[in-house]
Amino acid sequence: MTTFKAYFKKEIMESKRQYKYIILAIGIIAFAVINPVMLKLLPKILGQQLKGDLSSLIVATPKAAINDYTKSLFQIGTLFIIFTLGSNLNEEINDEKLVFPYSKGSKPAGIVLAKIIHYTIVVTILTFIGFLTCTYYGSILFRGEKVAISGVMNSALLMSIYYFFNITLVTFFSSIVKKGVTAGFITLMITFISGVFVNLNTIGKFMPYKLVEGANLFTLENYSYTIAFSIMCSILFIIATILKMDKVEVI
């Protein structure tokens, strides 16, 4: 518990110093404002290029704005999270930052849990803020079909679980490869591969990408298997990371 508290405080200080909070906020919240505005301007921009009025062909609603934001979270937000956290542990190992903590009896479990829990809390908070922000601007800019606040919360929850899976996955690879970029690319590849298999009847419902699909539908129904499997896999990645860090040799 002492190790966890010490590293949790350390992660907060380092995240502030390295501007990680700002980077993550840009990747998650910025598009909550940018997407509705761009969706509003799109008919005018295309109309100028094609010399016509396309407002009747491109019908945007508050619901469409949130769907567009969810797509950005999957495509761009995931990139920001994965590559921001790709050096989560290998930086500690490569720079020999673990020598002193390990010599003083710090436990690998406390270090790993502090990092994962810290960033999971940060990303979850930013995700909920992002969805609420997008909902607010979407309701101001567009008319038409809206989404109940409970549906918006469902989407934010599903995306938060999806991000939790990615955080544990990239942290695991960060413990076994030397470069954060490498850990990021491996995680990214697995993330997009899961999207390919999502339509298979046998394993599709277990793919983490299914959570993104649920977020687009604003419902938790029929996604219990995906939620349970994603959380279970995340726990296994955490355990595997702790075991790997327990074997790290320090001079």
Coordinates of N, CA and C in Angstrom, one line a residue:
M1 N 0.8 -1.2 0.0 CA 0.0 0.0 0.0 C 0.9 1.3 0.0
T2 N 2.0 1.2 0.7 CA 2.9 2.3 0.7 C 3.5 2.6 -0.6
T3 N 3.8 1.5 -1.4 CA 4.4 1.7 -2.7 C 3.3 2.3 -3.6
F4 N 2.1 1.8 -3.5 CA 1.0 2.3 -4.3 C 0.8 3.8 -4.1
K5 N 0.7 4.2 -2.9 CA 0.5 5.7 -2.6 C 1.6 6.5 -3.1
A6 N 2.9 6.1 -2.9 CA 4.0 6.8 -3.3 C 4.1 7.0 -4.9
Y7 N 3.8 5.9 -5.6 CA 3.8 5.9 -7.0 C 2.6 6.7 -7.6
F8 N 1.5 6.6 -6.9 CA 0.3 7.3 -7.4 C 0.6 8.8 -7.4
K9 N 1.2 9.3 -6.3 CA 1.6 10.7 -6.2 C 2.6 11.0 -7.2
K10 N 3.5 10.1 -7.4 CA 4.6 10.3 -8.4 C 4.0 10.5 -9.8
E11 N 3.0 9.6 -10.2 CA 2.4 9.7 -11.5 C 1.7 11.0 -11.7
I12 N 1.1 11.5 -10.6 CA 0.4 12.8 -10.7 C 1.4 13.9 -11.0
M13 N 2.5 13.9 -10.3 CA 3.5 15.0 -10.5 C 4.2 14.9 -11.9
E14 N 4.5 13.7 -12.3 CA 5.1 13.5 -13.6 C 4.2 13.8 -14.7
S15 N 2.9 13.5 -14.6 CA 1.9 13.7 -15.6 C 1.8 15.3 -15.8
K16 N 1.8 16.0 -14.7 CA 1.7 17.4 -14.8 C 3.0 18.0 -15.5
R17 N 4.1 17.5 -15.0 CA 5.4 18.0 -15.6 C 5.6 17.7 -17.1
Q18 N 5.1 16.5 -17.5 CA 5.3 16.1 -18.9 C 4.0 16.4 -19.7
Y19 N 3.1 17.2 -19.2 CA 1.9 17.7 -19.9 C 1.0 16.5 -20.4
K20 N 1.1 15.4 -19.7 CA 0.3 14.2 -20.2 C -1.2 14.5 -20.0
Y21 N -1.6 15.2 -19.0 CA -3.0 15.6 -18.8 C -3.5 16.4 -19.9
I22 N -2.7 17.3 -20.4 CA -3.1 18.2 -21.5 C -3.2 17.4 -22.8
I23 N -2.2 16.5 -23.0 CA -2.2 15.7 -24.2 C -3.5 14.8 -24.2
L24 N -3.8 14.2 -23.1 CA -4.9 13.3 -23.0 C -6.2 14.1 -23.2
A25 N -6.3 15.3 -22.6 CA -7.5 16.1 -22.7 C -7.7 16.5 -24.2
I26 N -6.6 16.8 -24.9 CA -6.7 17.2 -26.3 C -7.3 16.0 -27.1
G27 N -6.8 14.8 -26.8 CA -7.2 13.7 -27.6 C -8.6 13.2 -27.3
I28 N -9.1 13.6 -26.1 CA -10.5 13.1 -25.7 C -11.5 14.2 -25.8
I29 N -11.2 15.4 -25.2 CA -12.2 16.4 -25.0 C -12.3 17.4 -26.2
A30 N -11.1 17.7 -26.8 CA -11.1 18.7 -27.9 C -12.1 18.3 -29.0
F31 N -12.2 17.0 -29.3 CA -13.0 16.6 -30.4 C -14.5 16.7 -30.1
A32 N -14.8 16.8 -28.8 CA -16.2 16.9 -28.3 C -16.7 18.3 -28.8
V33 N -15.8 19.2 -29.0 CA -16.2 20.6 -29.5 C -16.0 20.6 -31.0
I34 N -14.8 20.1 -31.5 CA -14.5 20.2 -32.9 C -15.5 19.4 -33.8
N35 N -15.8 18.2 -33.4 CA -16.7 17.4 -34.2 C -18.1 18.0 -34.5
P36 N -18.8 18.5 -33.5 CA -20.1 19.2 -33.8 C -20.0 20.4 -34.7
V37 N -18.9 21.2 -34.4 CA -18.7 22.4 -35.2 C -18.4 22.0 -36.7
M38 N -17.5 21.0 -36.9 CA -17.2 20.6 -38.3 C -18.4 20.0 -38.9
L39 N -19.2 19.3 -38.2 CA -20.4 18.7 -38.8 C -21.4 19.8 -39.2
K40 N -21.4 20.9 -38.4 CA -22.3 22.0 -38.8 C -21.8 22.7 -40.0
L41 N -20.5 22.8 -40.1 CA -19.9 23.6 -41.3 C -19.8 22.7 -42.5
L42 N -19.8 21.4 -42.4 CA -19.6 20.5 -43.5 C -20.5 20.8 -44.8
P43 N -21.8 21.0 -44.6 CA -22.6 21.3 -45.8 C -22.2 22.6 -46.5
K44 N -21.8 23.6 -45.7 CA -21.4 24.9 -46.3 C -20.1 24.7 -47.0
I45 N -19.1 24.0 -46.4 CA -17.8 23.8 -47.1 C -18.0 23.0 -48.4
L46 N -18.8 21.9 -48.3 CA -19.0 21.1 -49.6 C -19.8 21.9 -50.6
G47 N -20.7 22.7 -50.1 CA -21.5 23.5 -51.0 C -20.7 24.5 -51.8
Q48 N -19.7 25.1 -51.1 CA -18.8 26.0 -51.8 C -17.9 25.3 -52.8
Q49 N -17.5 24.1 -52.5 CA -16.7 23.3 -53.5 C -17.5 22.8 -54.7
L50 N -18.7 22.4 -54.4 CA -19.6 21.8 -55.4 C -20.6 22.8 -56.0
K51 N -20.5 24.1 -55.4 CA -21.4 25.1 -55.9 C -22.9 24.8 -55.9
G52 N -23.3 24.4 -54.7 CA -24.7 24.1 -54.5 C -25.1 24.0 -53.0
D53 N -26.3 23.9 -52.7 CA -26.8 23.8 -51.3 C -27.0 22.4 -51.0
L54 N -26.1 21.9 -50.1 CA -26.2 20.5 -49.7 C -26.8 20.3 -48.3
S55 N -27.4 21.3 -47.7 CA -27.9 21.3 -46.4 C -29.0 20.2 -46.3
S56 N -29.8 20.1 -47.4 CA -30.9 19.1 -47.4 C -30.4 17.7 -47.5
L57 N -29.2 17.5 -48.0 CA -28.6 16.1 -48.2 C -27.9 15.6 -47.0
I58 N -27.2 16.6 -46.3 CA -26.5 16.2 -45.1 C -27.3 16.7 -43.9
V59 N -28.0 15.8 -43.3 CA -28.9 16.1 -42.1 C -28.2 15.7 -40.8
A60 N -27.7 16.7 -40.1 CA -27.1 16.4 -38.8 C -28.0 16.6 -37.7
T61 N -27.9 15.8 -36.7 CA -28.7 15.8 -35.5 C -27.8 15.8 -34.2
P62 N -28.4 16.1 -33.1 CA -27.6 15.9 -31.8 C -27.0 14.5 -31.7
K63 N -27.9 13.5 -32.1 CA -27.4 12.1 -32.0 C -26.3 11.8 -33.0
A64 N -26.4 12.3 -34.2 CA -25.3 12.2 -35.2 C -24.0 12.8 -34.7
A65 N -24.1 13.9 -34.0 CA -22.9 14.5 -33.5 C -22.2 13.6 -32.5
I66 N -23.0 13.0 -31.6 CA -22.3 12.1 -30.6 C -21.8 10.9 -31.3
N67 N -22.5 10.3 -32.3 CA -22.0 9.2 -33.0 C -20.6 9.5 -33.7
D68 N -20.6 10.7 -34.3 CA -19.3 11.2 -34.9 C -18.2 11.3 -33.9
Y69 N -18.6 11.8 -32.7 CA -17.6 12.0 -31.7 C -17.1 10.6 -31.2
T70 N -17.9 9.6 -31.1 CA -17.5 8.3 -30.7 C -16.5 7.7 -31.7
K71 N -16.8 7.9 -33.0 CA -15.9 7.5 -34.0 C -14.5 8.1 -33.8
S72 N -14.5 9.4 -33.5 CA -13.2 10.1 -33.3 C -12.5 9.5 -32.0
L73 N -13.2 9.2 -31.0 CA -12.6 8.6 -29.8 C -11.9 7.3 -30.1
F74 N -12.6 6.5 -31.0 CA -12.0 5.2 -31.3 C -10.8 5.4 -32.2
Q75 N -10.9 6.3 -33.2 CA -9.8 6.4 -34.2 C -8.6 7.3 -33.6
I76 N -8.9 8.4 -33.1 CA -7.9 9.4 -32.7 C -7.6 9.4 -31.2
G77 N -8.7 9.3 -30.4 CA -8.5 9.3 -28.9 C -7.7 8.1 -28.5
T78 N -7.9 6.9 -29.1 CA -7.2 5.7 -28.8 C -5.7 5.9 -29.1
L79 N -5.4 6.6 -30.2 CA -4.0 6.9 -30.5 C -3.3 7.7 -29.4
F80 N -4.0 8.8 -29.0 CA -3.5 9.7 -28.0 C -3.2 8.9 -26.7
I81 N -4.1 8.0 -26.3 CA -3.9 7.3 -25.1 C -2.8 6.3 -25.2
I82 N -2.8 5.5 -26.2 CA -1.8 4.4 -26.4 C -0.4 5.0 -26.5
F83 N -0.2 6.0 -27.3 CA 1.2 6.5 -27.5 C 1.6 7.4 -26.3
T84 N 0.7 8.0 -25.6 CA 1.1 8.7 -24.4 C 1.5 7.8 -23.3
L85 N 0.9 6.6 -23.2 CA 1.2 5.7 -22.1 C 2.2 4.6 -22.6
G86 N 2.6 4.6 -23.8 CA 3.5 3.5 -24.3 C 4.8 3.4 -23.6
S87 N 5.3 4.4 -23.0 CA 6.5 4.3 -22.2 C 6.3 4.3 -20.7
N88 N 5.1 3.8 -20.3 CA 4.6 3.8 -18.9 C 5.6 3.1 -18.0
L89 N 6.1 1.9 -18.5 CA 7.0 1.1 -17.6 C 8.4 1.0 -18.2
N90 N 8.5 0.9 -19.5 CA 9.9 0.7 -20.1 C 10.8 1.9 -19.8
E91 N 10.2 3.1 -19.6 CA 11.0 4.3 -19.3 C 11.6 4.1 -17.9
E92 N 10.8 3.5 -17.0 CA 11.3 3.2 -15.6 C 12.5 2.2 -15.7
I93 N 12.3 1.2 -16.5 CA 13.3 0.1 -16.6 C 14.6 0.6 -17.3
N94 N 14.4 1.3 -18.5 CA 15.6 1.7 -19.3 C 16.4 2.8 -18.6
D95 N 15.8 3.7 -17.8 CA 16.5 4.7 -17.2 C 16.9 4.3 -15.7
E96 N 16.7 3.1 -15.4 CA 17.1 2.5 -14.1 C 16.5 3.3 -13.0
K97 N 15.3 3.7 -13.1 CA 14.6 4.4 -12.1 C 14.1 3.5 -11.0
L98 N 14.2 2.2 -11.2 CA 13.6 1.2 -10.3 C 14.7 0.7 -9.2
V99 N 15.9 1.1 -9.5 CA 17.0 0.6 -8.6 C 16.7 1.1 -7.1
F100 N 16.5 2.3 -6.9 CA 16.3 2.8 -5.6 C 15.0 2.3 -4.9
P101 N 13.9 2.4 -5.7 CA 12.6 1.9 -5.1 C 12.7 0.4 -4.7
Y102 N 13.3 -0.4 -5.6 CA 13.4 -1.8 -5.3 C 14.3 -2.1 -4.2
S103 N 15.4 -1.3 -4.1 CA 16.3 -1.5 -3.0 C 15.7 -1.2 -1.6
K104 N 14.7 -0.3 -1.6 CA 14.0 0.1 -0.4 C 12.7 -0.7 -0.1
G105 N 12.6 -1.8 -0.9 CA 11.5 -2.7 -0.7 C 10.2 -2.4 -1.4
S106 N 10.2 -1.5 -2.4 CA 9.0 -1.2 -3.1 C 8.5 -2.5 -3.9
K107 N 7.2 -2.7 -3.9 CA 6.6 -3.8 -4.5 C 6.2 -3.5 -6.0
P108 N 6.5 -4.4 -6.9 CA 6.1 -4.2 -8.3 C 4.6 -4.1 -8.5
A109 N 3.8 -4.8 -7.6 CA 2.3 -4.7 -7.7 C 1.9 -3.3 -7.4
G110 N 2.4 -2.7 -6.5 CA 2.1 -1.3 -6.1 C 2.4 -0.3 -7.2
I111 N 3.5 -0.5 -7.9 CA 4.0 0.4 -9.0 C 3.0 0.2 -10.2
V112 N 2.7 -1.0 -10.6 CA 1.9 -1.3 -11.7 C 0.5 -0.8 -11.5
L113 N -0.1 -1.1 -10.3 CA -1.5 -0.7 -10.0 C -1.6 0.8 -9.9
A114 N -0.6 1.5 -9.4 CA -0.6 2.9 -9.3 C -0.7 3.6 -10.6
K115 N 0.1 3.1 -11.6 CA 0.1 3.6 -12.9 C -1.2 3.4 -13.6
I116 N -1.7 2.1 -13.6 CA -2.9 1.8 -14.3 C -4.1 2.5 -13.7
I117 N -4.3 2.4 -12.4 CA -5.4 3.1 -11.8 C -5.4 4.6 -12.0
H118 N -4.2 5.2 -11.9 CA -4.1 6.6 -12.1 C -4.6 7.0 -13.4
Y119 N -4.1 6.4 -14.5 CA -4.5 6.8 -15.8 C -5.9 6.4 -16.2
T120 N -6.4 5.3 -15.6 CA -7.8 4.9 -15.8 C -8.7 5.9 -15.3
I121 N -8.4 6.4 -14.1 CA -9.3 7.4 -13.5 C -9.3 8.7 -14.3
V122 N -8.1 9.1 -14.7 CA -7.9 10.3 -15.6 C -8.7 10.2 -16.9
V123 N -8.5 9.1 -17.6 CA -9.1 8.9 -18.9 C -10.6 8.7 -18.7
T124 N -11.1 8.1 -17.7 CA -12.5 7.9 -17.5 C -13.2 9.3 -17.2
I125 N -12.6 10.1 -16.4 CA -13.1 11.4 -16.1 C -13.2 12.3 -17.4
L126 N -12.1 12.2 -18.2 CA -12.1 13.0 -19.4 C -13.1 12.5 -20.4
T127 N -13.3 11.2 -20.4 CA -14.3 10.6 -21.4 C -15.7 11.0 -21.0
F128 N -16.1 11.0 -19.8 CA -17.4 11.5 -19.4 C -17.6 12.9 -19.7
I129 N -16.5 13.7 -19.4 CA -16.6 15.2 -19.7 C -16.7 15.4 -21.2
G130 N -16.0 14.6 -22.0 CA -16.1 14.7 -23.4 C -17.5 14.4 -24.0
F131 N -18.1 13.4 -23.5 CA -19.5 13.0 -24.0 C -20.5 14.1 -23.6
L132 N -20.4 14.6 -22.3 CA -21.3 15.6 -21.9 C -21.1 16.9 -22.7
T133 N -19.8 17.2 -23.0 CA -19.5 18.4 -23.8 C -20.1 18.3 -25.2
C134 N -19.9 17.2 -25.8 CA -20.4 16.9 -27.1 C -21.9 17.0 -27.2
T135 N -22.6 16.4 -26.1 CA -24.0 16.5 -26.0 C -24.5 17.9 -25.9
Y136 N -23.8 18.7 -25.1 CA -24.2 20.1 -24.9 C -24.1 20.9 -26.3
Y137 N -23.0 20.8 -26.9 CA -22.8 21.5 -28.2 C -23.7 21.0 -29.3
G138 N -23.9 19.7 -29.3 CA -24.7 19.1 -30.3 C -26.2 19.6 -30.2
S139 N -26.6 19.7 -28.9 CA -28.0 20.2 -28.7 C -28.2 21.7 -29.1
I140 N -27.1 22.4 -29.0 CA -27.1 23.9 -29.4 C -27.1 24.1 -30.9
L141 N -26.2 23.3 -31.6 CA -26.0 23.5 -33.0 C -27.0 22.8 -33.9
F142 N -27.6 21.7 -33.4 CA -28.5 20.9 -34.3 C -29.9 20.7 -33.7
R143 N -30.8 20.4 -34.6 CA -32.1 20.0 -34.2 C -32.4 18.6 -34.7
G144 N -33.4 18.0 -34.1 CA -33.7 16.6 -34.5 C -33.5 15.6 -33.4
E145 N -33.2 14.4 -33.8 CA -33.2 13.3 -32.8 C -32.1 13.5 -31.7
K146 N -32.5 13.4 -30.5 CA -31.6 13.6 -29.4 C -31.4 12.3 -28.6
V147 N -30.4 12.3 -27.8 CA -30.1 11.1 -27.0 C -30.4 11.4 -25.5
A148 N -31.1 10.5 -24.8 CA -31.3 10.7 -23.4 C -30.0 10.7 -22.6
I149 N -29.9 11.5 -21.6 CA -28.6 11.6 -20.8 C -28.2 10.2 -20.3
S150 N -29.1 9.3 -20.0 CA -28.8 8.0 -19.6 C -28.1 7.2 -20.7
G151 N -28.5 7.4 -22.0 CA -27.8 6.8 -23.1 C -26.4 7.4 -23.3
V152 N -26.3 8.7 -23.1 CA -24.9 9.3 -23.2 C -24.0 8.7 -22.1
M153 N -24.5 8.5 -20.9 CA -23.7 7.9 -19.8 C -23.3 6.5 -20.1
N154 N -24.3 5.8 -20.8 CA -23.9 4.4 -21.2 C -22.8 4.4 -22.2
S155 N -22.8 5.3 -23.1 CA -21.7 5.4 -24.1 C -20.4 5.7 -23.5
A156 N -20.4 6.7 -22.5 CA -19.2 7.1 -21.9 C -18.7 5.9 -21.0
L157 N -19.5 5.2 -20.4 CA -19.1 4.0 -19.6 C -18.5 2.9 -20.5
L158 N -19.1 2.6 -21.6 CA -18.5 1.6 -22.5 C -17.2 2.0 -23.1
M159 N -17.1 3.3 -23.5 CA -15.8 3.8 -24.0 C -14.7 3.8 -22.9
S160 N -15.1 4.1 -21.6 CA -14.2 4.0 -20.5 C -13.6 2.6 -20.3
I161 N -14.5 1.6 -20.4 CA -14.1 0.2 -20.2 C -13.2 -0.1 -21.4
Y162 N -13.5 0.3 -22.6 CA -12.7 0.1 -23.7 C -11.3 0.7 -23.5
Y163 N -11.2 1.9 -23.0 CA -9.9 2.5 -22.8 C -9.2 1.8 -21.7
F164 N -9.9 1.4 -20.6 CA -9.3 0.6 -19.5 C -8.5 -0.6 -20.1
F165 N -9.2 -1.3 -21.0 CA -8.6 -2.5 -21.7 C -7.3 -2.1 -22.4
N166 N -7.4 -1.0 -23.1 CA -6.2 -0.5 -23.9 C -5.1 0.0 -22.9
I167 N -5.4 0.6 -21.8 CA -4.4 1.1 -20.9 C -3.7 -0.1 -20.3
T168 N -4.4 -1.2 -19.9 CA -3.7 -2.4 -19.3 C -2.9 -3.1 -20.4
L169 N -3.4 -3.1 -21.6 CA -2.7 -3.8 -22.7 C -1.4 -3.1 -23.0
V170 N -1.4 -1.7 -23.2 CA -0.2 -1.0 -23.5 C 0.8 -1.0 -22.4
T171 N 0.3 -1.0 -21.1 CA 1.2 -1.1 -20.0 C 1.9 -2.4 -19.9
F172 N 1.2 -3.5 -20.3 CA 1.8 -4.8 -20.3 C 2.9 -4.9 -21.4
F173 N 2.6 -4.4 -22.6 CA 3.7 -4.4 -23.6 C 4.8 -3.4 -23.3
S174 N 4.5 -2.4 -22.5 CA 5.5 -1.4 -22.1 C 6.5 -2.1 -21.1
S175 N 6.1 -3.2 -20.5 CA 7.0 -3.9 -19.5 C 7.9 -4.9 -20.2
I176 N 7.6 -5.2 -21.5 CA 8.3 -6.3 -22.2 C 9.1 -5.8 -23.4
V177 N 8.8 -4.6 -23.9 CA 9.6 -4.0 -25.0 C 10.4 -2.8 -24.5
K178 N 11.4 -2.4 -25.2 CA 12.3 -1.4 -24.8 C 11.8 0.0 -25.2
K179 N 11.0 0.1 -26.2 CA 10.6 1.4 -26.7 C 9.1 1.6 -26.6
G180 N 8.7 2.8 -26.1 CA 7.3 3.1 -26.0 C 6.5 3.1 -27.3
V181 N 7.2 3.5 -28.4 CA 6.5 3.5 -29.7 C 6.2 2.1 -30.1
T182 N 7.1 1.2 -29.8 CA 6.9 -0.2 -30.2 C 5.7 -0.8 -29.4
A183 N 5.6 -0.5 -28.1 CA 4.5 -0.9 -27.3 C 3.2 -0.3 -27.8
G184 N 3.2 0.9 -28.3 CA 2.1 1.6 -28.8 C 1.6 0.9 -30.1
F185 N 2.5 0.6 -31.0 CA 2.2 0.0 -32.3 C 1.6 -1.4 -32.1
I186 N 2.2 -2.2 -31.2 CA 1.6 -3.5 -31.0 C 0.2 -3.4 -30.4
T187 N 0.0 -2.5 -29.5 CA -1.3 -2.4 -28.9 C -2.3 -1.9 -29.9
L188 N -1.9 -0.9 -30.8 CA -2.7 -0.4 -31.8 C -3.2 -1.5 -32.8
M189 N -2.2 -2.4 -33.2 CA -2.5 -3.4 -34.1 C -3.5 -4.4 -33.5
I190 N -3.4 -4.8 -32.3 CA -4.3 -5.6 -31.6 C -5.7 -5.0 -31.5
T191 N -5.7 -3.7 -31.2 CA -7.0 -2.9 -31.1 C -7.8 -3.0 -32.5
F192 N -7.1 -2.7 -33.6 CA -7.8 -2.7 -34.8 C -8.1 -4.1 -35.4
I193 N -7.3 -5.1 -35.0 CA -7.6 -6.5 -35.4 C -8.9 -6.9 -34.7
S194 N -9.1 -6.5 -33.5 CA -10.3 -6.9 -32.8 C -11.5 -6.3 -33.5
G195 N -11.4 -5.2 -34.2 CA -12.5 -4.7 -34.9 C -12.8 -5.5 -36.2
V196 N -11.8 -6.2 -36.7 CA -12.0 -7.1 -37.9 C -12.9 -8.3 -37.5
F197 N -12.6 -8.8 -36.3 CA -13.3 -10.1 -35.9 C -14.6 -9.8 -35.2
V198 N -15.0 -8.6 -35.1 CA -16.2 -8.3 -34.3 C -17.5 -8.8 -34.8
N199 N -17.6 -9.1 -36.1 CA -18.8 -9.6 -36.8 C -18.9 -11.1 -36.8
L200 N -17.9 -11.8 -36.3 CA -17.9 -13.2 -36.3 C -18.9 -13.7 -35.2
N201 N -19.7 -14.7 -35.6 CA -20.7 -15.2 -34.6 C -20.1 -15.8 -33.4
T202 N -19.0 -16.5 -33.6 CA -18.4 -17.3 -32.5 C -17.7 -16.4 -31.4
I203 N -16.8 -15.5 -31.9 CA -16.0 -14.7 -31.0 C -16.3 -13.2 -31.0
G204 N -17.2 -12.8 -31.9 CA -17.4 -11.4 -32.1 C -17.9 -10.7 -30.9
K205 N -18.7 -11.3 -30.1 CA -19.2 -10.6 -28.9 C -18.2 -10.5 -27.8
F206 N -17.1 -11.1 -27.9 CA -16.0 -11.0 -26.9 C -15.0 -10.0 -27.3
M207 N -15.0 -9.5 -28.5 CA -14.0 -8.5 -29.0 C -14.2 -7.2 -28.3
P208 N -13.2 -6.6 -27.7 CA -13.3 -5.2 -27.1 C -13.9 -4.2 -28.0
Y209 N -13.7 -4.3 -29.3 CA -14.3 -3.3 -30.2 C -15.8 -3.2 -30.1
K210 N -16.4 -4.3 -29.7 CA -17.8 -4.4 -29.5 C -18.3 -3.3 -28.6
L211 N -17.5 -2.9 -27.6 CA -17.8 -1.8 -26.7 C -18.0 -0.5 -27.4
V212 N -17.2 -0.3 -28.5 CA -17.4 0.9 -29.3 C -18.7 0.9 -30.0
E213 N -19.1 -0.3 -30.5 CA -20.3 -0.5 -31.2 C -21.5 -0.2 -30.2
G214 N -21.4 -0.6 -29.0 CA -22.4 -0.4 -28.0 C -22.5 1.1 -27.7
A215 N -21.3 1.8 -27.7 CA -21.3 3.2 -27.4 C -22.0 4.0 -28.5
N216 N -22.0 3.5 -29.7 CA -22.7 4.1 -30.8 C -24.2 3.9 -30.7
L217 N -24.6 2.9 -30.0 CA -26.0 2.6 -29.9 C -26.6 3.1 -28.6
F218 N -25.7 3.6 -27.7 CA -26.1 4.2 -26.4 C -26.8 3.2 -25.5
T219 N -26.4 2.0 -25.5 CA -27.0 1.0 -24.7 C -26.0 0.0 -24.1
L220 N -26.4 -0.5 -22.9 CA -25.6 -1.6 -22.3 C -26.1 -3.0 -22.5
E221 N -27.3 -3.0 -23.1 CA -28.0 -4.3 -23.4 C -27.2 -5.1 -24.4
N222 N -27.1 -6.4 -24.1 CA -26.5 -7.4 -25.0 C -25.0 -7.2 -25.1
Y223 N -24.4 -6.4 -24.1 CA -23.0 -6.2 -24.1 C -22.3 -6.7 -22.8
S224 N -23.1 -7.4 -22.0 CA -22.6 -7.9 -20.8 C -21.4 -8.9 -21.0
Y225 N -21.4 -9.7 -22.0 CA -20.3 -10.6 -22.3 C -19.1 -9.9 -22.6
T226 N -19.2 -8.8 -23.5 CA -18.1 -8.0 -23.9 C -17.5 -7.3 -22.7
I227 N -18.3 -6.7 -21.9 CA -17.8 -6.0 -20.7 C -17.1 -6.9 -19.8
A228 N -17.7 -8.1 -19.5 CA -17.0 -9.0 -18.6 C -15.7 -9.6 -19.1
F229 N -15.7 -9.9 -20.4 CA -14.5 -10.4 -21.1 C -13.4 -9.4 -21.1
S230 N -13.8 -8.1 -21.4 CA -12.8 -7.1 -21.5 C -12.1 -6.8 -20.1
I231 N -13.0 -6.8 -19.1 CA -12.5 -6.5 -17.7 C -11.6 -7.7 -17.3
M232 N -12.0 -8.9 -17.6 CA -11.3 -10.1 -17.2 C -9.9 -10.1 -17.9
C233 N -9.9 -9.8 -19.2 CA -8.6 -9.7 -19.9 C -7.7 -8.6 -19.3
S234 N -8.3 -7.5 -19.0 CA -7.6 -6.4 -18.4 C -6.9 -6.8 -17.1
I235 N -7.6 -7.6 -16.3 CA -7.1 -8.1 -15.0 C -5.9 -9.0 -15.2
L236 N -6.1 -9.9 -16.3 CA -5.0 -10.8 -16.6 C -3.8 -10.1 -17.1
F237 N -4.0 -9.0 -17.9 CA -2.8 -8.2 -18.3 C -2.1 -7.5 -17.1
I238 N -2.9 -7.1 -16.1 CA -2.3 -6.5 -14.9 C -1.5 -7.5 -14.2
I239 N -2.0 -8.7 -14.0 CA -1.3 -9.8 -13.3 C 0.0 -10.1 -14.1
A240 N -0.1 -10.2 -15.4 CA 1.0 -10.6 -16.2 C 2.1 -9.5 -16.1
T241 N 1.7 -8.2 -16.1 CA 2.6 -7.1 -16.0 C 3.3 -7.1 -14.6
I242 N 2.6 -7.4 -13.6 CA 3.2 -7.5 -12.2 C 4.2 -8.6 -12.2
L243 N 3.9 -9.7 -12.7 CA 4.8 -10.9 -12.7 C 6.1 -10.5 -13.5
K244 N 5.9 -9.8 -14.7 CA 7.0 -9.4 -15.5 C 7.9 -8.4 -14.7
M245 N 7.3 -7.4 -14.1 CA 8.0 -6.4 -13.3 C 8.7 -7.1 -12.1
D246 N 8.2 -8.1 -11.6 CA 8.8 -8.8 -10.4 C 10.1 -9.5 -10.9
K247 N 10.3 -9.7 -12.2 CA 11.5 -10.4 -12.7 C 12.5 -9.4 -13.2
V248 N 12.2 -8.2 -13.2 CA 13.1 -7.1 -13.7 C 14.4 -7.1 -12.8
E249 N 15.5 -7.2 -13.5 CA 16.8 -7.2 -12.8 C 17.3 -5.7 -12.6
V250 N 17.5 -5.3 -11.4 CA 18.1 -4.0 -11.2 C 19.5 -4.1 -10.6
I251 N 20.4 -3.3 -11.0 CA 21.8 -3.3 -10.5 C 21.9 -2.6 -9.2

